XYZ file of C-alpha atoms in Angstrom:
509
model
C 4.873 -33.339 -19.251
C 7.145 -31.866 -22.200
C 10.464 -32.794 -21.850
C 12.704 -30.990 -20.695
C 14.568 -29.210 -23.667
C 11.049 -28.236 -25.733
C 10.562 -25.195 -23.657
C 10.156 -23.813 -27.828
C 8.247 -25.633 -30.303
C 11.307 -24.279 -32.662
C 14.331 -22.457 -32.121
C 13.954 -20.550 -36.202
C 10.003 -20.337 -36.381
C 8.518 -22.419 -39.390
C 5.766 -21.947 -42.210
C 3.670 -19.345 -41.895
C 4.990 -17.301 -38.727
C 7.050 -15.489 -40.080
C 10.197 -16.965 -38.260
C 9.350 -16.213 -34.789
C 11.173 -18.232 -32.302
C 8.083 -20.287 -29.904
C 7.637 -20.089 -26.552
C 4.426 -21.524 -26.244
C 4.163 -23.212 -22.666
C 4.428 -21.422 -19.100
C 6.290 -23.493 -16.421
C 4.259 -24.347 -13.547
C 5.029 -27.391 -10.781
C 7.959 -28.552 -12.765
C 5.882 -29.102 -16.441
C 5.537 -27.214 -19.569
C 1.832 -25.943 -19.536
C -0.589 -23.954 -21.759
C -1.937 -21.063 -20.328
C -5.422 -21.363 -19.152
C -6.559 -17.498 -19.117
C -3.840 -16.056 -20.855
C -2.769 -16.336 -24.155
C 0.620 -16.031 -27.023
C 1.590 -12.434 -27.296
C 4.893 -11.605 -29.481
C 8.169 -9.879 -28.208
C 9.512 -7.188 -30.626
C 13.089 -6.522 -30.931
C 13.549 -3.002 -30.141
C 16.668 -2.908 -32.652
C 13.477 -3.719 -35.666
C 10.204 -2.713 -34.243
C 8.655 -5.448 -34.916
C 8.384 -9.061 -33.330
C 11.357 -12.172 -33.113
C 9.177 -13.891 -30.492
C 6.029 -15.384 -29.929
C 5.599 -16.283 -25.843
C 2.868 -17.682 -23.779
C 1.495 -14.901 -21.199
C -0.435 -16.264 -17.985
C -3.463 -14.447 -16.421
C -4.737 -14.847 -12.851
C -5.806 -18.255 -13.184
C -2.487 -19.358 -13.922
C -0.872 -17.362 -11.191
C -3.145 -19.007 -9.070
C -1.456 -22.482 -10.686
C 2.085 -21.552 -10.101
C 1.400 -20.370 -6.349
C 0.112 -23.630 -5.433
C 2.287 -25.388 -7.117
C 5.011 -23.103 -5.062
C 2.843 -23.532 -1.856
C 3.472 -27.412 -2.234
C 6.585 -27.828 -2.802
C 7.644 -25.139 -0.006
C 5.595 -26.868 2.260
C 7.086 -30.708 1.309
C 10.698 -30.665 0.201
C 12.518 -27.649 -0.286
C 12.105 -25.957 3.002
C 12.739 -29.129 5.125
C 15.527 -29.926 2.850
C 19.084 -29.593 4.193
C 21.301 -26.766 3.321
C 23.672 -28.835 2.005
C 21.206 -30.181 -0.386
C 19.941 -26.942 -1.326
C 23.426 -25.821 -2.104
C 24.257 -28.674 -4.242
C 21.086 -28.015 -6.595
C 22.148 -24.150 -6.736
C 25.671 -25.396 -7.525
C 24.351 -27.502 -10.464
C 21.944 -24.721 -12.063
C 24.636 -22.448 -11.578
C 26.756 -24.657 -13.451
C 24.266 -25.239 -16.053
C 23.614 -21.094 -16.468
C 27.430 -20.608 -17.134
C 27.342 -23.111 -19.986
C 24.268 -21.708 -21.395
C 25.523 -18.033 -20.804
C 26.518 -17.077 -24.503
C 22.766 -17.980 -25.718
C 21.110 -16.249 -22.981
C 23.141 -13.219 -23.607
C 21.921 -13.298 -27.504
C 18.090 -13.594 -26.067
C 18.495 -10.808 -24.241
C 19.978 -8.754 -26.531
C 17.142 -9.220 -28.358
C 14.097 -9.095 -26.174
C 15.892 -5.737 -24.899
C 18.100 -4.342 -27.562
C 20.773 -3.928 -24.932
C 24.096 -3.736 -27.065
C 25.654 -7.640 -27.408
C 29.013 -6.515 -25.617
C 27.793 -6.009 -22.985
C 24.984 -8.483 -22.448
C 27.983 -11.034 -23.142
C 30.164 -9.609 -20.058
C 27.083 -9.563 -17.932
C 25.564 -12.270 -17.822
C 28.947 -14.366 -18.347
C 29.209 -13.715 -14.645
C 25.591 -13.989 -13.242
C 26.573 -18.198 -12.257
C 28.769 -16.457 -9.881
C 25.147 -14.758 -8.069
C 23.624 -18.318 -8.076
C 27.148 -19.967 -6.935
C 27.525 -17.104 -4.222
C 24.095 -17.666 -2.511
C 24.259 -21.229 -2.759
C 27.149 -20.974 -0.446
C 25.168 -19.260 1.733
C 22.307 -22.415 1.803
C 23.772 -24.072 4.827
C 24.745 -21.349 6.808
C 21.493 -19.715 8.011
C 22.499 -19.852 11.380
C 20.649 -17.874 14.626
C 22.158 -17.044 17.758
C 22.220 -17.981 21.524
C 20.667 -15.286 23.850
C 22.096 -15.354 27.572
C 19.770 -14.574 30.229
C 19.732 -16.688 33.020
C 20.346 -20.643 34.125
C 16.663 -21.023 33.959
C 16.369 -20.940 30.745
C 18.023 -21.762 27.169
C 16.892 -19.332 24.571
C 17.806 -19.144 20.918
C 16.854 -17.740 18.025
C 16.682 -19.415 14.099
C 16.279 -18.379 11.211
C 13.134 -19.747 8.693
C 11.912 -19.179 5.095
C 9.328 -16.552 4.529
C 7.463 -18.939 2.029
C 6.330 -18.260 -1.161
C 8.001 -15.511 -3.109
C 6.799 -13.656 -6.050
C 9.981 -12.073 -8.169
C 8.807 -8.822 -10.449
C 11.661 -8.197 -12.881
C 12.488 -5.211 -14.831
C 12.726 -5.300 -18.898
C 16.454 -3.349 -18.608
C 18.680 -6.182 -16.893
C 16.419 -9.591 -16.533
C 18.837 -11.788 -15.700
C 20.693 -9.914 -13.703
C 17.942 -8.922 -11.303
C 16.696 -12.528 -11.431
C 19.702 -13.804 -10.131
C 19.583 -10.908 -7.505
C 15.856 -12.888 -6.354
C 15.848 -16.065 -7.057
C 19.404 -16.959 -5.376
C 18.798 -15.656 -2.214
C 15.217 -17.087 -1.750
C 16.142 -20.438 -3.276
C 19.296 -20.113 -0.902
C 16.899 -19.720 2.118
C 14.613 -22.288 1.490
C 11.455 -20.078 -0.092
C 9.953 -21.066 -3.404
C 9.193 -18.672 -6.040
C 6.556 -17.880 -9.164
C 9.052 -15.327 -11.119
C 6.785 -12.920 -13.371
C 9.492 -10.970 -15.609
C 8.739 -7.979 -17.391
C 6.203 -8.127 -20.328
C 8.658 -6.600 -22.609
C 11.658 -9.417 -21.790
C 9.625 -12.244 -20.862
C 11.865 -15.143 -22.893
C 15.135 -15.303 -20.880
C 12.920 -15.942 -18.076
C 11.777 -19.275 -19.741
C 15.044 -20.162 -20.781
C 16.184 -19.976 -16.983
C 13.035 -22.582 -16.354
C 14.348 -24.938 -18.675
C 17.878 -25.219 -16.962
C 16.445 -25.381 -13.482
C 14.347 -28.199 -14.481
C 17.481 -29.970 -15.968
C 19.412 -28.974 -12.570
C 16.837 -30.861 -11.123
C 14.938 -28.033 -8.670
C 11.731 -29.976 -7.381
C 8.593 -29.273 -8.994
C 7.493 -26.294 -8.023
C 10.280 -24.332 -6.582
C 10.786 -22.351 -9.494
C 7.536 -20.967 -11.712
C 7.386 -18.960 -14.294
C 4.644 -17.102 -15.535
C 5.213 -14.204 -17.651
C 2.222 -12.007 -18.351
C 1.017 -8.222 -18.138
C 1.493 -6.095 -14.876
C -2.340 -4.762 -14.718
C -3.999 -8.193 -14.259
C -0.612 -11.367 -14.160
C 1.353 -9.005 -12.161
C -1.727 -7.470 -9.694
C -3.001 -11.054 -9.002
C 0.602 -12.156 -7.835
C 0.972 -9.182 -5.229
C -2.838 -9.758 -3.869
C -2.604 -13.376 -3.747
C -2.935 -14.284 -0.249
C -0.426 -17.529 -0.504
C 1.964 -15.050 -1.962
C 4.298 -14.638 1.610
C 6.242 -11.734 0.298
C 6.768 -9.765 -2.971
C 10.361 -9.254 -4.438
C 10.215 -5.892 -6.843
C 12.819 -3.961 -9.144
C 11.356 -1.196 -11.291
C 9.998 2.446 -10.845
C 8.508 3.722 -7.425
C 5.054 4.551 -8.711
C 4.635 1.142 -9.271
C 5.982 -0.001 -6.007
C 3.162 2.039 -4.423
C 0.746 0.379 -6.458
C 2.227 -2.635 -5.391
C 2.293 -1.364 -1.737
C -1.632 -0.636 -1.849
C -2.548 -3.949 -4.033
C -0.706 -6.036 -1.126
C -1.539 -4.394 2.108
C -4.722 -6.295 2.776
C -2.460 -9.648 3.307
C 0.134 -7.752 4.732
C 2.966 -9.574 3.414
C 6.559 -8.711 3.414
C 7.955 -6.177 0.418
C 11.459 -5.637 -0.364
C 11.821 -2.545 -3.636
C 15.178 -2.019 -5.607
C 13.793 1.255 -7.075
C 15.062 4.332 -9.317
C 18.103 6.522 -9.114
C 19.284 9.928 -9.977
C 22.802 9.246 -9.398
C 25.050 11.937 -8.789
C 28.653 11.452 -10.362
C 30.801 14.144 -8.706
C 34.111 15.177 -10.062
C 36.636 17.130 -8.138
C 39.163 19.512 -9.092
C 41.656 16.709 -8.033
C 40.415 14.247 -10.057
C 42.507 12.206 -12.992
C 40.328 13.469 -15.041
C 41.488 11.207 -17.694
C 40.242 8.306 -15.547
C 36.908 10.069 -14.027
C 35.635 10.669 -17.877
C 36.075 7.028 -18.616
C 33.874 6.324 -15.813
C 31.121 8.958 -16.246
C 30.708 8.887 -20.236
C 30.601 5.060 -19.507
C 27.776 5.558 -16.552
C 26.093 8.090 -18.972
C 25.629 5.715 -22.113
C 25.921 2.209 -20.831
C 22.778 0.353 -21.460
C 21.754 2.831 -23.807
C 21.401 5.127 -20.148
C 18.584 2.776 -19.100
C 20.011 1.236 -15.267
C 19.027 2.970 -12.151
C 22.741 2.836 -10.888
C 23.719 4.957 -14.009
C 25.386 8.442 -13.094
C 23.057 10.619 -15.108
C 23.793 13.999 -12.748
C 27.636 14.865 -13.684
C 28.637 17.212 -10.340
C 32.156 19.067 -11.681
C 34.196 21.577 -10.131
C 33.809 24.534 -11.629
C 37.860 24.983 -12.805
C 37.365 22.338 -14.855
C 33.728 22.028 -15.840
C 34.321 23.342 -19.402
C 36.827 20.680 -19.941
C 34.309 18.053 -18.688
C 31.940 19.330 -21.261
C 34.061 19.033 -23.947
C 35.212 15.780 -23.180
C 31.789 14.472 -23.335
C 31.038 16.200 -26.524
C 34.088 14.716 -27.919
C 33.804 11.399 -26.540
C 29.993 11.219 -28.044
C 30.902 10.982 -31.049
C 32.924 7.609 -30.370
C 29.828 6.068 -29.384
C 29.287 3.471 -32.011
C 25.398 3.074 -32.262
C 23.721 0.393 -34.115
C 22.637 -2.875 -33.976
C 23.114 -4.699 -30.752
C 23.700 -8.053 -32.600
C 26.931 -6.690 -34.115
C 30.091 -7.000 -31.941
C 31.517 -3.485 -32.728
C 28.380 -1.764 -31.373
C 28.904 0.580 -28.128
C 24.852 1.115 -27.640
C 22.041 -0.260 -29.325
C 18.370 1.031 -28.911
C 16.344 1.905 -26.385
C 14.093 -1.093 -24.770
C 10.694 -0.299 -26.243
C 8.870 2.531 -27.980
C 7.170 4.169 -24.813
C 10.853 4.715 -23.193
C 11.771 6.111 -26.287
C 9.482 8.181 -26.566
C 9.583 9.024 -22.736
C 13.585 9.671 -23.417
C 12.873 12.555 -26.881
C 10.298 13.989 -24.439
C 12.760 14.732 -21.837
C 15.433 16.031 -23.882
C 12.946 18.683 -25.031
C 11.781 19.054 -21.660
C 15.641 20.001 -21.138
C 15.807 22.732 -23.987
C 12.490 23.843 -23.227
C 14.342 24.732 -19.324
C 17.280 26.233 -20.928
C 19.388 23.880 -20.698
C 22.156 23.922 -23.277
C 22.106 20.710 -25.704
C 25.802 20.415 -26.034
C 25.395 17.319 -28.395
C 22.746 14.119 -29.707
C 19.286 14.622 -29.046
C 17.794 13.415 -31.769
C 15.882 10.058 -33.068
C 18.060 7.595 -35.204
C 15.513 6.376 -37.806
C 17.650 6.421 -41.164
C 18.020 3.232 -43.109
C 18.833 0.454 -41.356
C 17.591 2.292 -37.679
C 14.569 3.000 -39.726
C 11.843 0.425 -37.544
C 14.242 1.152 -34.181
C 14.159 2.153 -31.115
C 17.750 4.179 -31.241
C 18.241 7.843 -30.105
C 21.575 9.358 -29.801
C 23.822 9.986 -26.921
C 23.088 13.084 -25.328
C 24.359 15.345 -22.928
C 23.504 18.751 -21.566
C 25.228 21.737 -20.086
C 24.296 24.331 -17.749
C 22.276 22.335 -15.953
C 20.720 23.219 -12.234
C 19.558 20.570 -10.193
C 15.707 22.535 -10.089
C 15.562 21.248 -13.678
C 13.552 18.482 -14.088
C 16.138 16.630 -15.998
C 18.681 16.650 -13.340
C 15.169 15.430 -11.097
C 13.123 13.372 -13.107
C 14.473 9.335 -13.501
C 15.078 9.565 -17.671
C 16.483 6.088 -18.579
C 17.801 6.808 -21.896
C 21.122 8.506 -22.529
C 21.170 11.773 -21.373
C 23.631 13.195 -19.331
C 22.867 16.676 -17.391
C 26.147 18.129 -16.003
C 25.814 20.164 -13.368
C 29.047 22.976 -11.981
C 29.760 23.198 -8.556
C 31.851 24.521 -5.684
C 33.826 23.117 -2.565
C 32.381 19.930 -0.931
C 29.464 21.559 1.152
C 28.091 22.380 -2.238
C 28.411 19.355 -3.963
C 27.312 17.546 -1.255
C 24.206 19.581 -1.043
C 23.359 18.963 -4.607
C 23.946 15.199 -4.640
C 21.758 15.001 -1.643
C 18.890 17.532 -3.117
C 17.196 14.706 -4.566
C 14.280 12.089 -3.703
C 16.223 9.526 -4.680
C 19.322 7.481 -2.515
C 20.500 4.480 -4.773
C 24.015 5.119 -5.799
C 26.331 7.807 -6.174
C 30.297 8.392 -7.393
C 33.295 10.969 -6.348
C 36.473 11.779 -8.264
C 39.184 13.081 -6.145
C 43.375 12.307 -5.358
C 42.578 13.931 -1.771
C 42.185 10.599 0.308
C 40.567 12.621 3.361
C 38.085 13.761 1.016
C 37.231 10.943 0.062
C 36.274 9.750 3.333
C 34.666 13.315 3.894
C 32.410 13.101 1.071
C 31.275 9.813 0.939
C 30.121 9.492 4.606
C 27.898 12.525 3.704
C 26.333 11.194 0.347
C 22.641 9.710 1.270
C 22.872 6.843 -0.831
C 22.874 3.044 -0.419
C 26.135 2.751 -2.276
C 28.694 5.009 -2.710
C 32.105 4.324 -5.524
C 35.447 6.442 -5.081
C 37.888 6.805 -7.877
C 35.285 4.036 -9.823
C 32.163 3.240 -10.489
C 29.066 0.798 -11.427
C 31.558 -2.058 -9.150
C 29.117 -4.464 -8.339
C 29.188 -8.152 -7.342
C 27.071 -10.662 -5.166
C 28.913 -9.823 -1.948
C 28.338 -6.093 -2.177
C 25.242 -4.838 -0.718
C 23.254 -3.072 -2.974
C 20.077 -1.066 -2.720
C 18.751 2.422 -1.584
C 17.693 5.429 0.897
C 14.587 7.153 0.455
C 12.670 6.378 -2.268
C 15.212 4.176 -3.739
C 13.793 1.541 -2.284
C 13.539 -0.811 0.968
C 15.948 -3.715 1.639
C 19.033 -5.145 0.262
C 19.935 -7.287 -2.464
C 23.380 -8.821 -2.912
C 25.571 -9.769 0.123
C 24.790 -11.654 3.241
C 22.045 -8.941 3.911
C 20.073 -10.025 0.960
C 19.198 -13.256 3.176
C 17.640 -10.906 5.323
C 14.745 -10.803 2.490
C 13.397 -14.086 2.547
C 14.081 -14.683 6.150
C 12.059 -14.819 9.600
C 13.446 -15.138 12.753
C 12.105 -17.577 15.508
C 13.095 -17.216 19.120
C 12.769 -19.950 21.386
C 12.434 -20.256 25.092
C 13.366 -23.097 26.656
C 12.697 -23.639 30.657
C 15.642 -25.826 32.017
C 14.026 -26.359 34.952
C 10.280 -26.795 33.911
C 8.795 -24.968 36.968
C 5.890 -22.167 36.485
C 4.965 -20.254 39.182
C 1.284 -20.042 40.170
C -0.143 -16.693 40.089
C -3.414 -17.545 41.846
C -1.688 -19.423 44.735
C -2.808 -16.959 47.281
């Protein structure tokens, strides 16, 4: 086994690799292993085009490795393990995470190019996830159902089993902690395959639950590619149940890979978020929020309000505000602390983001500002494109439909409530959504009419473990964050229990 802090060969590369940081092992059972049917792919910084890591990638073989590994240590230990216990080990890797937090924030600034300021702020507080859930370890608790004196029945609650966690390449850690808290929390074990674009956080979160001391095989890791890693995960019939955060056409590949085993599915899917400003509004206040919800993560979350609903008396003064408040948007190297927004993730969403903004002028839209590809000088190899925002938008446009992920902003004028509660609602989406108004009853008004899984009044983008957080329609099914999230990884037994131990026989006459 390789000990416990080698999880890279080298942390600055060496001769003849051109510097690349190593990640040559997977973790499987609680050891540092060589893939068997996979192989080393590299990780490109998105900021450079071209790669900073070198990673080992599993293929089916190996995912058949890590879910027996996970089978056997659900099945000895870590289910019949007491809460308390449980709890102390999530205590201790959480622990260990916050100490490690200022590397992991640098590795994920550069597997995803995501701006260093804010990778810092994030996942500073992502112990508080793993600290939150383990507090939850020893408090799965069922309930007694009253009937009658002739019997006792109760109910408990049980780990589903073996869980495999599908991360997303625009917030790893964040959604990790979002999966594997609550299933560690409940007792499941868990083969994590993060997204082939992000894969080395992922390791680096191995590495401290080894030195937490998780038992072998709670915790896998096996990054690879979706098509034949990621496929052989959801089909695998020891796999119990199938944690997902990404886009909704591959949740119904998902859906169709996994039905013949019929296990359990919970999606945290994509968003068109509508961000609705009212007359009433401090506007000073409500344009913090949206320009910050249009270009955070260079516009690449699902929670992001990327459909700007203002009332029309003060739409043009929303418009200029975002035109004006563009051009404060530092972009540039995510690595450097005055950045505001660094590039996009990878070269298809960038290229998926320039398509849609021509899409936009193309409907009529009016480009008020941005729209263009940064690829002078030192942006030259990048992924970066600039913040952009559009006027006169409808919501029959296919940008104020269509899930972007890049920084584009559509704002869209409306009148009275009914109306922009019929827009935000016109939508097949239901994640998130966000008002603007001093009127307190219309605050109450609007929100309870918003179809969304999460709804923010005079903020927005306030998320922590307690909150509940997930969507309607095809936002996606289940909860994560919050008790509910539990609910995941969780079966419920109900037992009967005769107190008088008499059956009556049927055939007696």
């Amino acid at each position: 086994m390789k000990d416990a802090l080698s999880v890279t060969d080298t942390l600055n590369g060496g001769p003849g690799d051109g510097g690349l940081r190593r990640y040559p092992h997977l973790f499987i059972g609680g050891e540092w292993v060589a893939p068997v049917d996979g192989g080393i792919v590299e990780s490109i910084d998105p900021s450079t085009g071209h790669p900073w890591a070198a990673v080992a990638f599993g293929g089916p073989k190996d995912i058949d490795r890590a879910v027996s590994a996970a089978r056997e240590a659900f099945e000895g230990p870590w289910r019949r393990m007491p809460g308390a216990e449980r709890a102390a080990l999530l205590r201790r890797f959480a622990e260990l995470y916050r100490d490690f937090a200022a590397e992991m924030a640098v590795l994920e600034t550069r597997d995803s190019g995501r701006a260093i300021r804010e990778t810092r702020a994030d996942i500073a507080a992502h112990y508080q996830w793993y600290q939150w859930f383990a507090s939850l370890a020893d408090k799965l608790s069922g309930r007694t159902i009253p009937i009658d004196d002739a019997v006792h029945c109760f109910t408990t609650r049980v780990p589903v089993g073996v869980v495999g966690a599908i991360t997303p390449w625009n917030a790893p850690m964040l959604t990790t902690a979002w999966k594997v808290g609550p299933a560690l929390a409940a007792g499941c074990t868990v083969v994590l395959k993060p997204a082939e674009q992000t894969p080395v956080t992922a390791l680096e979160l191995a590495r401290l639950a080894q030195e937490a001391g998780l038992p072998p095989g709670v915790l896998n890791v096996v990054p690879g590619y979706g098509h034949d890693t990621g496929a052989h995960l959801v089909a695998h019939p020891g796999v119990n149940k199938i944690a997902f955060t990404g886009e909704g056409r591959t949740a119904k590949a998902i859906l169709r890979n996994g039905a013949e085993t019929l296990k359990r599915f919970s999606f945290e899917l994509g968003g068109k978020s509508p961000h609705i400003i009212f007359k009433d509004a401090d506007l000073e206040q409500a344009m913090n929020a949206a320009t910050s919800s249009a270009w955070s993560v260079c516009g690449q979350s699902c929670a992001l309000g990327s459909r700007v609903l203002v009332e029309r008396p003060i739409y043009d003064r929303v418009v200029e505000a975002f035109a004006e408040r563009a051009t404060r948007v530092r972009v540039g190297m995510p690595l450097e602390d005055a950045t505001h927004m660094g590039p996009q993730a990878h070269a298809e969403q960038l290229a998926k983001t320039l398509s849609y903004i021509d899409i936009g002028r193309e409907e009529g839209a009016q480009l008020v500002t941005g729209g263009r590809r940064l690829d002078a000088g030192a942006f030259a190899d990048g992924f970066f494109v600039e913040p952009t925002v559009f006027a006169g938008v409808n919501n029959r446009m296919r940008i104020a439909r269509e899930e972007i992920f890049g920084p584009v902003a559509s704002i869209i004028p409306f009148d009275g409530e009914d109306e922009a509660v019929a827009i935000a609602n016109d939508t097949t989406y239901g994640l998130c959504a966000g008002l603007w108004t001093g009127d307190v009853g219309r605050a109450h008004r609007v929100s309870a009419r918003i179809e969304a899984g999460i709804v923010w009044v005079n903020t927005y983008r306030y998320i922590r473990w307690s909150t509940p957080y997930g969507g309607f329609k095809s936002s996606g099914w289940g909860r994560e964050n919050g008790i509910e999230a539990l609910d995941n990884y969780l079966e419920t037994r109900t037992t009967v229990i005769s107190t008088t131990g008499r059956f009556p026989d049927s055939y007696a006459q």
